[in-house]
Amino acid sequence: MLDNITVIVGPTASGKTDMGVRIAKKIDAEIISADSMQIYKYMNIGTAKPTVDEMSGVPHYLIDEIDPSQEFSVANFREKSEVYINDILSRNKKPLIVGGTGLYINALVQPWNFTKTEPNHELRIEFENIAKEKGNDYLHNMLRKVDEISAHAIHPNNVKRVVRALEVYKETGKPKSQFDLESMKEQLKYNPIIMGINLNRDTLYSRIELRIDIMIKSGLVEEVQSLLDTGYSESLVSMQGLGYKEIIKYIKGEYSFEEAIEILKRDTRHFAKRQLTWFRRDNRIKWFNIEDYKDKEVMELDMIAYLRSKEIICEKRNARNDEECIRNR
């Protein structure tokens, strides 16, 4: 029988971190972060990384894991997550995955089999140069011509993923989306019980703007300047994250301070919208709307009750009930 893993998803600024800690303390869980930016050391303010106080004694993994100069792929995330999940389970604790990076979540809750195509660095440089010279949209249109499904799933500004999809096609003669479809035949390693935190658009956008205002007051500009002074290049994947690339342009004089903040708020709103679009495609997610609750405690109790009801379904050991568990995921 598959081991259960609990997953909490939602857009940025929706309160996932706080709710994750609350639930972890009640169900004796340890948290694995599924956030593509919190993985980096030294990048605290711009990633809204939880503080020691906010973690409230709950162990967190895949936070402050790698240097900003290192590359970290979805495959790396899955590999490291599985190590932590198995360790948590071996100590009779519960793994709780919390985050908003859809690709990371899918790596654990979908039967992805990452293509075995070895990286071709010459090809990558070639495609990256095309993006620099002719623009991200031009590169994205190249992908659309050979792999429309992947192009639809990948935003034009996510150059790294566009390049990877083009690289797979060039190396294998097959679109990456075909590999993805074939991999769906693989079996999941875990039984995911997925809960989502939702809130209306106006409330979400207000939270995003408030969070960014707090980031600025907390020293986001100084954090970015410190990273640059330390020698981290603005071209690094880590430094192209939201909150970093906009402030870099301000530091370089390409934006005024007001422009940088307004663009950061706008792009973060757009990012949250894309996150919701991504997660809403998964009908296994049980959504909890913040506006339906008078306080966090009631919402927390409802989420725990739902979790326990799903665990009961999947705790039966015979083959027939395992099938029932799979149907009810």
GROMACS .gro file of C-alpha atoms in nm, residues 190-299:
model
  110
  190TYR     CA    1   0.284   0.792  -0.262
  191ASN     CA    2  -0.084   0.854  -0.206
  192PRO     CA    3  -0.124   1.233  -0.211
  193ILE     CA    4  -0.399   1.399  -0.009
  194ILE     CA    5  -0.404   1.750  -0.153
  195MET     CA    6  -0.566   2.057   0.000
  196GLY     CA    7  -0.570   2.404  -0.151
  197ILE     CA    8  -0.607   2.745   0.012
  198ASN     CA    9  -0.816   2.987  -0.188
  199LEU     CA   10  -0.933   3.346  -0.146
  200ASN     CA   11  -1.106   3.602  -0.363
  201ARG     CA   12  -0.898   3.802  -0.605
  202ASP     CA   13  -0.925   4.141  -0.431
  203THR     CA   14  -0.819   3.995  -0.097
  204LEU     CA   15  -0.533   3.805  -0.258
  205TYR     CA   16  -0.406   4.112  -0.442
  206SER     CA   17  -0.425   4.321  -0.125
  207ARG     CA   18  -0.221   4.060   0.058
  208ILE     CA   19   0.037   4.055  -0.220
  209GLU     CA   20   0.078   4.433  -0.212
  210LEU     CA   21   0.103   4.438   0.168
  211ARG     CA   22   0.362   4.159   0.162
  212ILE     CA   23   0.577   4.348  -0.088
  213ASP     CA   24   0.552   4.668   0.118
  214ILE     CA   25   0.671   4.470   0.420
  215MET     CA   26   0.956   4.317   0.216
  216ILE     CA   27   1.077   4.665   0.120
  217LYS     CA   28   1.061   4.789   0.480
  218SER     CA   29   1.240   4.472   0.595
  219GLY     CA   30   1.536   4.541   0.366
  220LEU     CA   31   1.474   4.375   0.029
  221VAL     CA   32   1.685   4.631  -0.156
  222GLU     CA   33   1.971   4.579   0.087
  223GLU     CA   34   1.940   4.200   0.052
  224VAL     CA   35   1.966   4.219  -0.326
  225GLN     CA   36   2.258   4.462  -0.309
  226SER     CA   37   2.436   4.231  -0.067
  227LEU     CA   38   2.394   3.936  -0.303
  228LEU     CA   39   2.536   4.139  -0.592
  229ASP     CA   40   2.825   4.263  -0.377
  230THR     CA   41   2.902   3.904  -0.278
  231GLY     CA   42   2.947   3.822  -0.647
  232TYR     CA   43   2.621   3.655  -0.743
  233SER     CA   44   2.552   3.741  -1.107
  234GLU     CA   45   2.220   3.890  -1.208
  235SER     CA   46   2.205   3.624  -1.483
  236LEU     CA   47   2.171   3.338  -1.232
  237VAL     CA   48   1.837   3.158  -1.225
  238SER     CA   49   1.806   3.245  -0.857
  239MET     CA   50   1.857   3.614  -0.923
  240GLN     CA   51   1.585   3.615  -1.189
  241GLY     CA   52   1.319   3.533  -0.931
  242LEU     CA   53   1.037   3.771  -0.845
  243GLY     CA   54   1.159   4.041  -0.611
  244TYR     CA   55   1.518   4.009  -0.724
  245LYS     CA   56   1.519   4.092  -1.094
  246GLU     CA   57   1.302   4.403  -1.039
  247ILE     CA   58   1.522   4.537  -0.759
  248ILE     CA   59   1.834   4.464  -0.964
  249LYS     CA   60   1.698   4.685  -1.240
  250TYR     CA   61   1.636   4.960  -0.982
  251ILE     CA   62   1.990   4.925  -0.848
  252LYS     CA   63   2.127   4.948  -1.203
  253GLY     CA   64   1.921   5.261  -1.269
  254GLU     CA   65   1.692   5.099  -1.528
  255TYR     CA   66   1.384   5.154  -1.308
  256SER     CA   67   1.301   5.422  -1.059
  257PHE     CA   68   1.226   5.293  -0.710
  258GLU     CA   69   0.853   5.348  -0.762
  259GLU     CA   70   0.860   5.171  -1.100
  260ALA     CA   71   1.043   4.871  -0.955
  261ILE     CA   72   0.788   4.831  -0.676
  262GLU     CA   73   0.489   4.873  -0.906
  263ILE     CA   74   0.628   4.620  -1.158
  264LEU     CA   75   0.704   4.377  -0.876
  265LYS     CA   76   0.348   4.404  -0.745
  266ARG     CA   77   0.202   4.365  -1.094
  267ASP     CA   78   0.416   4.065  -1.184
  268THR     CA   79   0.345   3.898  -0.850
  269ARG     CA   80  -0.030   3.938  -0.909
  270HIS     CA   81   0.014   3.776  -1.251
  271PHE     CA   82   0.221   3.499  -1.096
  272ALA     CA   83  -0.049   3.424  -0.838
  273LYS     CA   84  -0.308   3.406  -1.114
  274ARG     CA   85  -0.094   3.153  -1.303
  275GLN     CA   86  -0.049   2.947  -0.988
  276LEU     CA   87  -0.426   2.924  -0.939
  277THR     CA   88  -0.478   2.832  -1.304
  278TRP     CA   89  -0.220   2.555  -1.269
  279PHE     CA   90  -0.362   2.405  -0.951
  280ARG     CA   91  -0.726   2.426  -1.056
  281ARG     CA   92  -0.656   2.174  -1.331
  282ASP     CA   93  -0.611   1.906  -1.064
  283ASN     CA   94  -0.954   1.787  -0.954
  284ARG     CA   95  -0.805   1.592  -0.662
  285ILE     CA   96  -0.746   1.916  -0.472
  286LYS     CA   97  -0.995   1.994  -0.198
  287TRP     CA   98  -1.020   2.373  -0.183
  288PHE     CA   99  -1.075   2.570   0.137
  289ASN     CA  100  -1.188   2.929   0.089
  290ILE     CA  101  -1.057   3.168   0.352
  291GLU     CA  102  -1.369   3.386   0.323
  292ASP     CA  103  -1.584   3.093   0.440
  293TYR     CA  104  -1.429   3.101   0.787
  294LYS     CA  105  -1.453   3.351   1.070
  295ASP     CA  106  -1.104   3.261   1.193
  296LYS     CA  107  -0.803   3.044   1.110
  297GLU     CA  108  -0.876   2.795   1.388
  298VAL     CA  109  -1.206   2.686   1.233
  299MET     CA  110  -1.045   2.651   0.890
   0.00000   0.00000   0.00000
